[in-house]
């Protein structure tokens, strides 16, 4: 009996000894490591964890493709107070981390410092190299982070996830990551340092096949035409669904820190520009719907006209000369500046401005993206001279966003009804207002069809398409007036009997030699 009792006591003592030894190892020997690891997990994952909602593209068959998701990334951090020789550690680690020795020495020399992040998203190779060194006070762990499987595809639409301004956790920056940050992040109980609810997924109207093809085409035409950049949008004109949206230069949200801040802005919604001759279509729509003209209304073109001391010329005056008698349809077909001015003067200043406003250029479209700007039609003011209205008739002196322009042109494709553009597939389509009658929209569409057929720009055999080109000289913001560089735009939709898409493509900073080919 005594032997059994002694064995039991010995077992209990041995178990407690092992427990105390383990506690000593955790709290004393490896205390700094576990403290730093806890700090790493807290700072890195309270906001993000692995529970941020996934953003999906949606193709025409309803299939979902992840555009923004989550994965574990290697991180490398240090416990400076556990490092015996900061100089030796810095010299050993600097070549592996590709960091400055002096900076590491300063970091490792901080007294009583239990946590310093060294590399937030290390490559697997770098993480393995550090792990192989087995350096005291240097550790490799993982943190959940945002991952964009398609790299730069739709980067300005998506935005990215990065450190919050408070310095703890991460939040969405730019694009949908910012606009829907609360929905994607879910609810967080900061008192318990835990997620209350995981973030919701976000399904987009963007079709990955259309998006990638649109961006490929955009890159090619930018390169082929010597432009500095460009923008492309594809929309369903009947609903306002955005099927594709992209700009170049863009960025890789997985490596956003290596990109310029200017690349994060979305030119589709956050940049205004003078649209040029594309605007002639809207001038004709205003004239036809107001009853001031018809597609067959004629005027006599002399190639130029002078107003308020300024002379307006047709872009092709030198190569073509005056057109003589021309109809309003001819004005769209040949992009005749004097014809657009003639139409605006028939319409009258007040009615012209009313229609331009009704097409949406004095307000935001309401698209679900952050930082949207509205157009600037302030020159269409009673205080302005007639020349301001004249140049506006062919898209100079007024400024629009690309999303405003495609929404306005989509109204023509949609029987005269303006729709709110959107990218969240769970949103319902929403009518803004009727701008022109279906009959007027049909007449304007026929004029645009004729422009495609006569000019041969964007025509496709066997399909009926409507479209209009436009070029505008870029303003000289330093010296006033205009530069010799162009912004070129094209808007087209089809099939014209039942429009399923409308597309806009814009090229920036083109040489002026491109004018004759694009207006």
Short mmCIF file of C-alpha atoms in Angstrom, two decimals:
data_model
loop_
_atom_site.label_atom_id
_atom_site.label_comp_id
_atom_site.label_asym_id
_atom_site.label_seq_id
_atom_site.Cartn_x
_atom_site.Cartn_y
_atom_site.Cartn_z
CA UNK A 1 0.00 0.00 0.00
CA UNK A 2 2.82 2.37 0.97
CA UNK A 3 4.59 1.54 -2.29
CA UNK A 4 1.51 2.36 -4.38
CA UNK A 5 1.02 5.63 -2.49
CA UNK A 6 4.67 6.59 -2.98
CA UNK A 7 4.39 5.85 -6.72
CA UNK A 8 1.32 8.08 -6.99
CA UNK A 9 3.06 10.92 -5.19
CA UNK A 10 6.09 10.54 -7.45
CA UNK A 11 3.91 10.63 -10.57
CA UNK A 12 2.15 13.79 -9.41
CA UNK A 13 5.46 15.47 -8.53
CA UNK A 14 6.92 14.49 -11.90
CA UNK A 15 3.87 15.84 -13.75
CA UNK A 16 3.99 19.15 -11.91
CA UNK A 17 7.71 19.39 -12.50
CA UNK A 18 7.16 18.90 -16.24
CA UNK A 19 4.39 21.52 -16.22
CA UNK A 20 6.58 24.00 -14.35
CA UNK A 21 9.45 23.33 -16.74
CA UNK A 22 7.15 23.92 -19.72
CA UNK A 23 5.83 27.15 -18.17
CA UNK A 24 9.41 28.25 -17.57
CA UNK A 25 10.24 27.56 -21.23
CA UNK A 26 7.19 29.47 -22.46
CA UNK A 27 7.32 32.41 -20.10
CA UNK A 28 11.04 32.86 -19.57
CA UNK A 29 13.18 31.12 -22.15
CA UNK A 30 10.81 31.70 -25.09
CA UNK A 31 8.72 34.43 -23.55
CA UNK A 32 9.92 37.07 -25.98
CA UNK A 33 9.14 34.83 -28.96
CA UNK A 34 5.57 34.12 -27.90
CA UNK A 35 4.99 37.75 -26.94
CA UNK A 36 6.20 38.89 -30.33
CA UNK A 37 4.14 36.23 -32.09
CA UNK A 38 1.04 37.37 -30.22
CA UNK A 39 1.78 40.95 -31.26
CA UNK A 40 2.27 39.83 -34.84
CA UNK A 41 -1.05 38.01 -34.88
CA UNK A 42 -2.90 40.88 -33.22
CA UNK A 43 -1.51 43.63 -35.40
CA UNK A 44 -1.78 41.61 -38.55
CA UNK A 45 -5.14 39.92 -38.33
CA UNK A 46 -7.64 41.60 -36.03
CA UNK A 47 -9.05 43.61 -38.94
CA UNK A 48 -8.35 41.27 -41.84
CA UNK A 49 -8.06 37.70 -40.49
CA UNK A 50 -9.10 35.33 -43.23
CA UNK A 51 -12.68 36.54 -43.09
CA UNK A 52 -12.73 39.54 -45.42
CA UNK A 53 -15.33 38.95 -48.10
CA UNK A 54 -14.20 37.73 -51.50
CA UNK A 55 -14.83 39.88 -54.59
CA UNK A 56 -15.95 37.93 -57.66
CA UNK A 57 -16.25 38.71 -61.35
CA UNK A 58 -19.34 37.14 -62.96
CA UNK A 59 -19.42 35.89 -66.54
CA UNK A 60 -22.46 35.71 -68.85
CA UNK A 61 -23.24 32.17 -67.66
CA UNK A 62 -23.26 33.19 -64.01
CA UNK A 63 -19.92 31.62 -63.17
CA UNK A 64 -17.83 33.36 -60.52
CA UNK A 65 -14.10 34.08 -60.77
CA UNK A 66 -12.28 35.45 -57.67
CA UNK A 67 -10.87 38.92 -58.27
CA UNK A 68 -9.87 39.60 -54.66
CA UNK A 69 -9.49 36.89 -52.05
CA UNK A 70 -7.40 36.06 -48.95
CA UNK A 71 -4.33 33.91 -48.31
CA UNK A 72 -1.56 33.43 -45.77
CA UNK A 73 1.65 35.38 -46.42
CA UNK A 74 5.05 34.77 -44.80
CA UNK A 75 6.17 37.58 -42.49
CA UNK A 76 9.55 38.15 -40.89
CA UNK A 77 9.83 39.98 -37.58
CA UNK A 78 12.29 40.47 -34.75
CA UNK A 79 12.44 40.65 -30.96
CA UNK A 80 15.23 43.24 -30.54
CA UNK A 81 15.69 42.70 -26.80
CA UNK A 82 16.47 39.03 -27.48
CA UNK A 83 19.28 39.86 -29.94
CA UNK A 84 22.70 39.72 -28.26
CA UNK A 85 24.75 41.44 -30.95
CA UNK A 86 22.68 43.90 -33.11
CA UNK A 87 25.61 44.58 -35.45
CA UNK A 88 26.31 40.91 -36.15
CA UNK A 89 22.61 40.16 -36.63
CA UNK A 90 22.17 43.11 -39.00
CA UNK A 91 25.18 42.18 -41.13
CA UNK A 92 24.00 38.57 -41.38
CA UNK A 93 20.39 39.41 -42.19
CA UNK A 94 20.73 42.47 -44.44
CA UNK A 95 21.79 40.57 -47.63
CA UNK A 96 18.93 38.08 -47.16
CA UNK A 97 16.27 40.75 -46.62
CA UNK A 98 17.79 43.19 -49.13
CA UNK A 99 17.78 45.83 -46.41
CA UNK A 100 20.23 48.48 -45.19
CA UNK A 101 22.63 47.29 -42.49
CA UNK A 102 22.58 50.59 -40.62
CA UNK A 103 18.79 50.59 -40.50
CA UNK A 104 18.70 47.06 -39.11
CA UNK A 105 21.33 47.89 -36.49
CA UNK A 106 19.17 50.79 -35.33
CA UNK A 107 16.10 48.56 -35.17
CA UNK A 108 17.85 45.74 -33.32
CA UNK A 109 19.42 48.15 -30.81
CA UNK A 110 16.12 49.32 -29.31
CA UNK A 111 16.16 48.47 -25.59
CA UNK A 112 13.29 46.37 -24.19
CA UNK A 113 11.64 46.23 -27.63
CA UNK A 114 9.61 43.02 -28.03
CA UNK A 115 8.33 43.36 -31.59
CA UNK A 116 9.51 44.87 -34.87
CA UNK A 117 8.06 43.87 -38.24
CA UNK A 118 10.84 43.48 -40.82
CA UNK A 119 9.13 42.13 -43.96
CA UNK A 120 5.36 42.24 -44.21
CA UNK A 121 4.95 39.95 -47.23
CA UNK A 122 8.10 37.93 -47.74
CA UNK A 123 8.65 35.62 -50.66
CA UNK A 124 8.69 31.90 -49.78
CA UNK A 125 12.37 31.81 -50.73
CA UNK A 126 13.23 34.71 -48.41
CA UNK A 127 11.22 33.21 -45.56
CA UNK A 128 12.98 29.86 -45.93
CA UNK A 129 16.40 31.52 -46.07
CA UNK A 130 15.72 33.37 -42.81
CA UNK A 131 14.33 30.25 -41.16
CA UNK A 132 17.47 28.32 -42.13
CA UNK A 133 19.65 30.87 -40.33
CA UNK A 134 18.08 29.96 -36.95
CA UNK A 135 18.95 33.41 -35.58
CA UNK A 136 18.02 34.25 -32.04
CA UNK A 137 15.41 37.01 -31.96
CA UNK A 138 14.50 36.67 -35.67
CA UNK A 139 11.29 34.79 -36.52
CA UNK A 140 9.18 33.71 -39.49
CA UNK A 141 5.43 33.43 -39.18
CA UNK A 142 2.34 33.98 -41.35
CA UNK A 143 -0.35 36.63 -41.56
CA UNK A 144 -3.56 36.59 -43.57
CA UNK A 145 -3.57 39.16 -46.37
CA UNK A 146 -5.45 40.23 -49.47
CA UNK A 147 -4.56 38.48 -52.71
CA UNK A 148 -5.52 39.48 -56.26
CA UNK A 149 -5.23 36.37 -58.48
CA UNK A 150 -5.44 38.31 -61.76
CA UNK A 151 -2.79 40.89 -60.87
CA UNK A 152 -3.43 44.25 -62.50
CA UNK A 153 -6.75 43.28 -64.14
CA UNK A 154 -9.39 45.89 -63.15
CA UNK A 155 -6.96 47.21 -60.52
CA UNK A 156 -8.45 50.72 -60.37
CA UNK A 157 -11.92 49.27 -60.03
CA UNK A 158 -10.88 46.91 -57.23
CA UNK A 159 -8.45 49.12 -55.27
CA UNK A 160 -6.43 47.33 -52.60
CA UNK A 161 -6.24 46.54 -48.88
CA UNK A 162 -3.51 48.21 -46.84
CA UNK A 163 -2.67 49.60 -43.41
CA UNK A 164 -5.30 51.80 -41.79
CA UNK A 165 -4.57 55.40 -40.84
CA UNK A 166 -4.72 54.41 -37.18
CA UNK A 167 -1.79 52.05 -37.67
CA UNK A 168 -3.63 48.93 -36.45
CA UNK A 169 -5.06 46.48 -38.89
CA UNK A 170 -5.87 46.98 -42.57
CA UNK A 171 -8.69 48.62 -44.52
CA UNK A 172 -9.73 49.06 -48.13
CA UNK A 173 -8.12 51.83 -50.14
CA UNK A 174 -9.47 53.10 -53.46
CA UNK A 175 -11.97 51.30 -55.66
CA UNK A 176 -14.47 48.74 -54.44
CA UNK A 177 -12.23 47.73 -51.52
CA UNK A 178 -12.82 51.22 -50.13
CA UNK A 179 -16.43 51.77 -51.25
CA UNK A 180 -17.63 48.46 -49.78
CA UNK A 181 -15.07 48.21 -46.95
CA UNK A 182 -17.68 47.88 -44.19
CA UNK A 183 -19.50 45.11 -46.05
CA UNK A 184 -16.31 43.24 -46.94
CA UNK A 185 -14.72 43.62 -43.49
CA UNK A 186 -17.67 42.49 -41.42
CA UNK A 187 -18.23 43.53 -37.81
CA UNK A 188 -15.39 43.66 -35.26
CA UNK A 189 -15.67 43.75 -31.47
CA UNK A 190 -12.54 45.67 -30.54
CA UNK A 191 -13.10 45.04 -26.81
CA UNK A 192 -12.75 41.30 -27.40
CA UNK A 193 -10.25 41.62 -30.26
CA UNK A 194 -12.40 39.35 -32.38
CA UNK A 195 -14.63 39.23 -35.40
CA UNK A 196 -18.33 39.35 -34.60
CA UNK A 197 -19.40 38.67 -38.18
CA UNK A 198 -17.32 37.70 -41.17
CA UNK A 199 -17.34 40.01 -44.18
CA UNK A 200 -19.82 39.49 -47.00
CA UNK A 201 -18.72 38.50 -50.47
CA UNK A 202 -19.21 40.96 -53.33
CA UNK A 203 -20.42 39.77 -56.73
CA UNK A 204 -19.66 42.12 -59.60
CA UNK A 205 -21.37 42.79 -62.91
CA UNK A 206 -17.92 42.74 -64.55
CA UNK A 207 -17.47 39.82 -66.93
CA UNK A 208 -13.86 38.55 -66.66
CA UNK A 209 -13.70 37.58 -70.34
CA UNK A 210 -14.86 41.01 -71.53
CA UNK A 211 -12.66 42.74 -68.95
CA UNK A 212 -9.46 40.99 -69.96
CA UNK A 213 -10.11 41.34 -73.67
CA UNK A 214 -11.00 45.03 -73.30
CA UNK A 215 -7.77 45.68 -71.40
CA UNK A 216 -5.74 43.77 -73.99
CA UNK A 217 -7.21 45.85 -76.81
CA UNK A 218 -6.66 49.06 -74.84
CA UNK A 219 -2.97 48.29 -74.23
CA UNK A 220 -2.46 47.56 -77.91
CA UNK A 221 -4.12 50.73 -79.22
CA UNK A 222 -2.31 52.87 -76.64
CA UNK A 223 1.01 51.43 -77.79
CA UNK A 224 0.20 51.54 -81.51
CA UNK A 225 -0.92 55.19 -81.40
CA UNK A 226 1.81 56.57 -79.16
CA UNK A 227 -0.63 57.57 -76.42
CA UNK A 228 0.39 58.08 -72.81
CA UNK A 229 -2.54 56.06 -71.52
CA UNK A 230 -6.17 55.29 -72.06
CA UNK A 231 -9.50 54.11 -70.70
CA UNK A 232 -12.09 51.56 -71.75
CA UNK A 233 -15.64 50.92 -70.51
CA UNK A 234 -18.24 48.37 -71.65
CA UNK A 235 -21.80 48.68 -70.32
CA UNK A 236 -25.20 47.12 -70.79
CA UNK A 237 -27.21 50.19 -71.91
CA UNK A 238 -30.56 48.76 -70.81
CA UNK A 239 -29.59 48.14 -67.20
CA UNK A 240 -26.47 50.22 -66.51
CA UNK A 241 -24.44 47.11 -65.60
CA UNK A 242 -20.72 47.70 -66.09
CA UNK A 243 -19.32 44.71 -67.99
CA UNK A 244 -15.74 45.99 -68.17
CA UNK A 245 -13.81 49.01 -66.91
CA UNK A 246 -10.09 49.60 -67.09
CA UNK A 247 -7.38 52.17 -67.63
CA UNK A 248 -3.68 52.27 -68.35
CA UNK A 249 -1.29 52.94 -66.72
CA UNK A 250 -2.58 50.65 -63.99
CA UNK A 251 -0.96 48.80 -61.07
CA UNK A 252 -0.73 45.39 -59.41
CA UNK A 253 -2.67 45.57 -56.13
CA UNK A 254 -0.51 42.73 -54.79
CA UNK A 255 2.48 45.08 -55.09
CA UNK A 256 0.77 48.46 -54.71
CA UNK A 257 3.66 49.99 -52.76
CA UNK A 258 5.82 49.93 -55.89
CA UNK A 259 3.33 52.01 -57.92
CA UNK A 260 2.70 55.72 -58.23
CA UNK A 261 -0.19 57.22 -56.25
CA UNK A 262 -1.61 58.65 -59.48
CA UNK A 263 -2.08 55.12 -60.83
CA UNK A 264 -4.51 54.30 -58.01
CA UNK A 265 -7.10 56.85 -59.16
CA UNK A 266 -9.77 55.60 -61.55
CA UNK A 267 -9.90 57.94 -64.57
CA UNK A 268 -13.36 56.62 -65.48
CA UNK A 269 -14.91 58.31 -62.46
CA UNK A 270 -12.20 60.58 -61.06
CA UNK A 271 -11.02 62.53 -64.09
CA UNK A 272 -12.81 65.03 -66.31
CA UNK A 273 -11.84 65.90 -69.88
CA UNK A 274 -13.18 67.68 -72.94
CA UNK A 275 -14.82 64.94 -75.05
CA UNK A 276 -14.60 66.51 -78.51
CA UNK A 277 -16.76 65.50 -81.44
CA UNK A 278 -18.53 62.62 -79.66
CA UNK A 279 -20.57 65.45 -78.14
CA UNK A 280 -22.05 66.31 -81.55
CA UNK A 281 -24.36 63.32 -81.14
CA UNK A 282 -25.85 64.87 -78.00
CA UNK A 283 -26.22 68.23 -79.74
CA UNK A 284 -28.22 66.52 -82.50
CA UNK A 285 -30.29 64.63 -79.93
CA UNK A 286 -31.20 67.93 -78.25
CA UNK A 287 -32.10 69.50 -81.59
CA UNK A 288 -34.23 66.60 -82.81
CA UNK A 289 -36.04 66.04 -79.51
CA UNK A 290 -36.79 69.77 -79.11
CA UNK A 291 -38.20 69.90 -82.63
CA UNK A 292 -35.67 72.50 -83.77
CA UNK A 293 -34.16 70.34 -86.51
CA UNK A 294 -34.32 66.95 -88.21
CA UNK A 295 -31.62 64.64 -89.59
CA UNK A 296 -32.35 66.16 -93.01
CA UNK A 297 -32.08 69.81 -91.97
CA UNK A 298 -29.61 71.51 -94.36
CA UNK A 299 -27.13 74.33 -94.01
CA UNK A 300 -24.33 75.67 -96.20
CA UNK A 301 -20.81 74.98 -94.93
CA UNK A 302 -18.04 77.42 -95.84
CA UNK A 303 -15.46 75.59 -93.74
CA UNK A 304 -15.17 78.32 -91.10
CA UNK A 305 -17.25 80.76 -89.10
CA UNK A 306 -16.28 83.68 -86.87
CA UNK A 307 -17.99 84.46 -83.59
CA UNK A 308 -17.04 86.89 -80.83
CA UNK A 309 -13.72 87.50 -82.55
CA UNK A 310 -12.80 83.81 -82.75
CA UNK A 311 -12.78 81.65 -85.86
CA UNK A 312 -14.03 78.06 -85.77
CA UNK A 313 -12.78 75.75 -88.53
CA UNK A 314 -13.58 72.22 -89.55
CA UNK A 315 -10.86 69.79 -88.55
CA UNK A 316 -10.42 68.64 -92.17
CA UNK A 317 -10.63 72.04 -93.86
CA UNK A 318 -7.14 71.81 -95.33
CA UNK A 319 -7.57 68.29 -96.67
CA UNK A 320 -11.21 68.45 -97.74
CA UNK A 321 -12.25 72.09 -98.05
CA UNK A 322 -15.80 73.35 -97.39
CA UNK A 323 -18.65 70.82 -97.64
CA UNK A 324 -21.16 73.26 -99.14
CA UNK A 325 -24.74 72.10 -98.64
CA UNK A 326 -24.87 69.42 -95.94
CA UNK A 327 -27.53 67.78 -93.80
CA UNK A 328 -27.33 67.21 -90.06
CA UNK A 329 -26.71 63.53 -90.82
CA UNK A 330 -23.75 64.62 -92.96
CA UNK A 331 -22.52 66.63 -89.97
CA UNK A 332 -22.32 63.43 -87.90
CA UNK A 333 -20.91 61.38 -90.79
CA UNK A 334 -18.07 63.82 -91.52
CA UNK A 335 -17.82 65.38 -88.04
CA UNK A 336 -18.32 68.93 -89.32
CA UNK A 337 -17.69 71.50 -86.57
CA UNK A 338 -19.58 74.33 -88.26
CA UNK A 339 -22.61 72.06 -88.63
CA UNK A 340 -22.68 71.35 -84.88
CA UNK A 341 -22.53 75.11 -84.22
CA UNK A 342 -25.38 75.66 -86.70
CA UNK A 343 -27.46 73.06 -84.85
CA UNK A 344 -26.76 74.65 -81.45
CA UNK A 345 -27.84 78.07 -82.74
CA UNK A 346 -31.09 76.61 -84.07
CA UNK A 347 -31.72 74.97 -80.70
CA UNK A 348 -30.98 78.09 -78.65
CA UNK A 349 -28.76 78.51 -75.62
CA UNK A 350 -31.34 77.77 -72.90
CA UNK A 351 -32.75 74.63 -74.51
CA UNK A 352 -29.28 73.37 -75.39
CA UNK A 353 -28.09 73.73 -71.79
CA UNK A 354 -31.25 72.06 -70.48
CA UNK A 355 -30.64 68.97 -72.57
CA UNK A 356 -26.96 68.77 -71.72
CA UNK A 357 -27.91 68.88 -68.03
CA UNK A 358 -30.64 66.26 -68.53
CA UNK A 359 -28.09 63.94 -70.12
CA UNK A 360 -26.36 64.04 -66.72
CA UNK A 361 -23.33 66.27 -67.17
CA UNK A 362 -24.11 68.54 -64.22
CA UNK A 363 -24.37 65.71 -61.70
CA UNK A 364 -22.69 62.51 -60.60
CA UNK A 365 -23.96 59.29 -62.13
CA UNK A 366 -24.27 57.60 -58.73
CA UNK A 367 -22.03 54.67 -59.67
CA UNK A 368 -20.90 52.61 -56.68
CA UNK A 369 -17.25 53.63 -56.79
CA UNK A 370 -15.49 56.12 -54.49
CA UNK A 371 -14.49 59.68 -55.32
CA UNK A 372 -16.74 60.19 -58.34
CA UNK A 373 -16.53 63.65 -59.90
CA UNK A 374 -19.19 65.40 -61.90
CA UNK A 375 -18.74 67.15 -65.20
CA UNK A 376 -18.15 70.86 -65.63
CA UNK A 377 -20.62 72.71 -67.86
CA UNK A 378 -20.19 76.02 -66.03
CA UNK A 379 -19.36 77.81 -69.30
CA UNK A 380 -22.95 77.25 -70.42
CA UNK A 381 -23.95 80.31 -68.43
CA UNK A 382 -26.09 83.34 -69.39
CA UNK A 383 -23.03 85.49 -68.67
CA UNK A 384 -20.93 83.73 -71.30
CA UNK A 385 -20.63 84.81 -74.91
CA UNK A 386 -22.11 82.80 -77.76
CA UNK A 387 -18.70 81.29 -78.55
CA UNK A 388 -18.86 79.24 -75.33
CA UNK A 389 -22.07 77.54 -76.46
CA UNK A 390 -20.75 77.18 -80.01
CA UNK A 391 -17.61 75.28 -78.98
CA UNK A 392 -19.62 73.17 -76.51
CA UNK A 393 -21.72 71.90 -79.43
CA UNK A 394 -18.68 69.93 -80.62
CA UNK A 395 -17.30 69.04 -77.19
CA UNK A 396 -14.78 71.77 -76.39
CA UNK A 397 -15.11 74.04 -73.37
CA UNK A 398 -17.20 71.51 -71.46
CA UNK A 399 -15.70 68.69 -69.41
CA UNK A 400 -17.11 65.27 -68.54
CA UNK A 401 -16.08 62.04 -66.88
CA UNK A 402 -15.90 58.94 -69.08
CA UNK A 403 -18.64 57.29 -67.02
CA UNK A 404 -20.92 60.31 -67.54
CA UNK A 405 -20.27 60.21 -71.27
CA UNK A 406 -21.01 56.51 -71.69
CA UNK A 407 -24.13 56.83 -69.52
CA UNK A 408 -25.40 59.70 -71.70
CA UNK A 409 -24.72 57.82 -74.93
CA UNK A 410 -26.29 54.69 -73.42
CA UNK A 411 -29.51 56.69 -72.99
CA UNK A 412 -29.71 56.98 -76.78
CA UNK A 413 -29.21 53.23 -77.11
CA UNK A 414 -31.87 52.70 -74.42
CA UNK A 415 -34.73 54.52 -76.17
CA UNK A 416 -33.88 57.82 -74.51
CA UNK A 417 -33.81 56.64 -70.88
CA UNK A 418 -30.79 57.46 -68.68
CA UNK A 419 -29.74 54.63 -66.34
CA UNK A 420 -27.56 54.61 -63.23
CA UNK A 421 -24.33 52.65 -63.97
CA UNK A 422 -23.29 50.11 -61.31
CA UNK A 423 -20.82 47.30 -60.59
CA UNK A 424 -22.36 45.47 -57.60
CA UNK A 425 -24.44 42.68 -59.16
CA UNK A 426 -26.81 42.68 -56.17
CA UNK A 427 -27.96 46.21 -56.94
CA UNK A 428 -31.12 46.61 -58.99
CA UNK A 429 -31.04 48.59 -62.22
CA UNK A 430 -32.40 52.10 -61.74
CA UNK A 431 -33.80 54.62 -64.18
CA UNK A 432 -32.67 58.19 -63.64
CA UNK A 433 -35.02 59.89 -66.10
CA UNK A 434 -36.25 59.99 -69.66
CA UNK A 435 -34.01 62.40 -71.55
CA UNK A 436 -35.39 62.17 -75.08
CA UNK A 437 -38.28 60.26 -76.65
CA UNK A 438 -37.81 56.79 -78.17
CA UNK A 439 -38.58 58.31 -81.58
CA UNK A 440 -35.80 60.88 -81.18
CA UNK A 441 -33.40 58.18 -79.95
CA UNK A 442 -34.14 56.11 -83.06
CA UNK A 443 -33.40 59.03 -85.39
CA UNK A 444 -30.12 59.81 -83.64
CA UNK A 445 -29.16 56.13 -83.72
CA UNK A 446 -29.74 56.08 -87.49
CA UNK A 447 -27.39 59.06 -87.84
CA UNK A 448 -24.73 57.20 -85.85
CA UNK A 449 -25.21 54.06 -87.97
CA UNK A 450 -24.62 56.17 -91.05
CA UNK A 451 -21.45 57.58 -89.48
CA UNK A 452 -20.10 54.05 -88.91
CA UNK A 453 -21.06 52.86 -92.38
CA UNK A 454 -19.70 55.93 -94.21
CA UNK A 455 -16.50 56.35 -92.20
CA UNK A 456 -15.82 52.64 -91.85
CA UNK A 457 -14.58 53.20 -88.29
CA UNK A 458 -15.45 50.19 -86.07
CA UNK A 459 -17.72 48.71 -88.77
CA UNK A 460 -18.11 44.91 -88.65
CA UNK A 461 -19.50 43.04 -91.64
CA UNK A 462 -22.88 41.50 -90.89
CA UNK A 463 -23.59 43.69 -87.83
CA UNK A 464 -25.42 46.99 -87.52
CA UNK A 465 -23.46 49.26 -85.19
CA UNK A 466 -23.85 52.90 -84.17
CA UNK A 467 -20.89 55.02 -83.19
CA UNK A 468 -19.06 58.31 -83.20
CA UNK A 469 -15.44 59.33 -82.97
CA UNK A 470 -14.20 62.44 -81.24
CA UNK A 471 -10.93 64.32 -80.72
CA UNK A 472 -10.29 67.35 -78.58
CA UNK A 473 -7.14 69.38 -78.02
CA UNK A 474 -5.95 69.20 -74.42
CA UNK A 475 -6.15 72.45 -72.43
CA UNK A 476 -2.91 74.21 -71.52
CA UNK A 477 -3.46 74.77 -67.81
CA UNK A 478 -0.19 76.67 -67.44
CA UNK A 479 -0.41 79.20 -70.26
CA UNK A 480 -4.10 79.09 -71.15
CA UNK A 481 -5.64 77.99 -74.42
CA UNK A 482 -4.84 74.54 -75.78
CA UNK A 483 -1.79 72.36 -76.37
CA UNK A 484 -1.00 70.47 -79.59
CA UNK A 485 -1.83 67.14 -77.93
CA UNK A 486 -5.14 65.33 -78.28
CA UNK A 487 -7.56 63.18 -76.34
CA UNK A 488 -9.31 60.82 -78.71
CA UNK A 489 -12.57 59.04 -77.89
CA UNK A 490 -14.86 56.57 -79.56
CA UNK A 491 -18.32 55.47 -78.40
CA UNK A 492 -20.33 52.78 -80.12
CA UNK A 493 -23.20 50.40 -79.41
CA UNK A 494 -24.97 47.47 -80.98
CA UNK A 495 -26.67 45.51 -82.32
CA UNK A 496 -28.73 48.59 -83.11
CA UNK A 497 -32.02 46.67 -83.34
CA UNK A 498 -31.62 45.54 -79.72
CA UNK A 499 -28.49 47.05 -78.11
CA UNK A 500 -26.73 44.63 -75.76
CA UNK A 501 -23.56 46.63 -75.18
CA UNK A 502 -22.13 50.11 -75.44
CA UNK A 503 -18.37 50.66 -75.37
CA UNK A 504 -16.20 53.73 -74.86
CA UNK A 505 -12.48 53.88 -75.49
CA UNK A 506 -10.33 56.94 -74.83
CA UNK A 507 -6.68 57.58 -75.71
CA UNK A 508 -4.68 60.27 -73.90
CA UNK A 509 -1.96 62.66 -75.12
CA UNK A 510 -2.05 61.70 -78.76
CA UNK A 511 0.09 63.68 -81.20
CA UNK A 512 -1.94 66.20 -83.22
CA UNK A 513 -1.11 64.29 -86.41
CA UNK A 514 -3.73 61.75 -85.30
CA UNK A 515 -6.55 64.30 -85.67
CA UNK A 516 -7.40 63.64 -89.32
CA UNK A 517 -7.69 59.92 -88.69
CA UNK A 518 -9.81 60.03 -85.56
CA UNK A 519 -12.23 62.98 -85.59
#
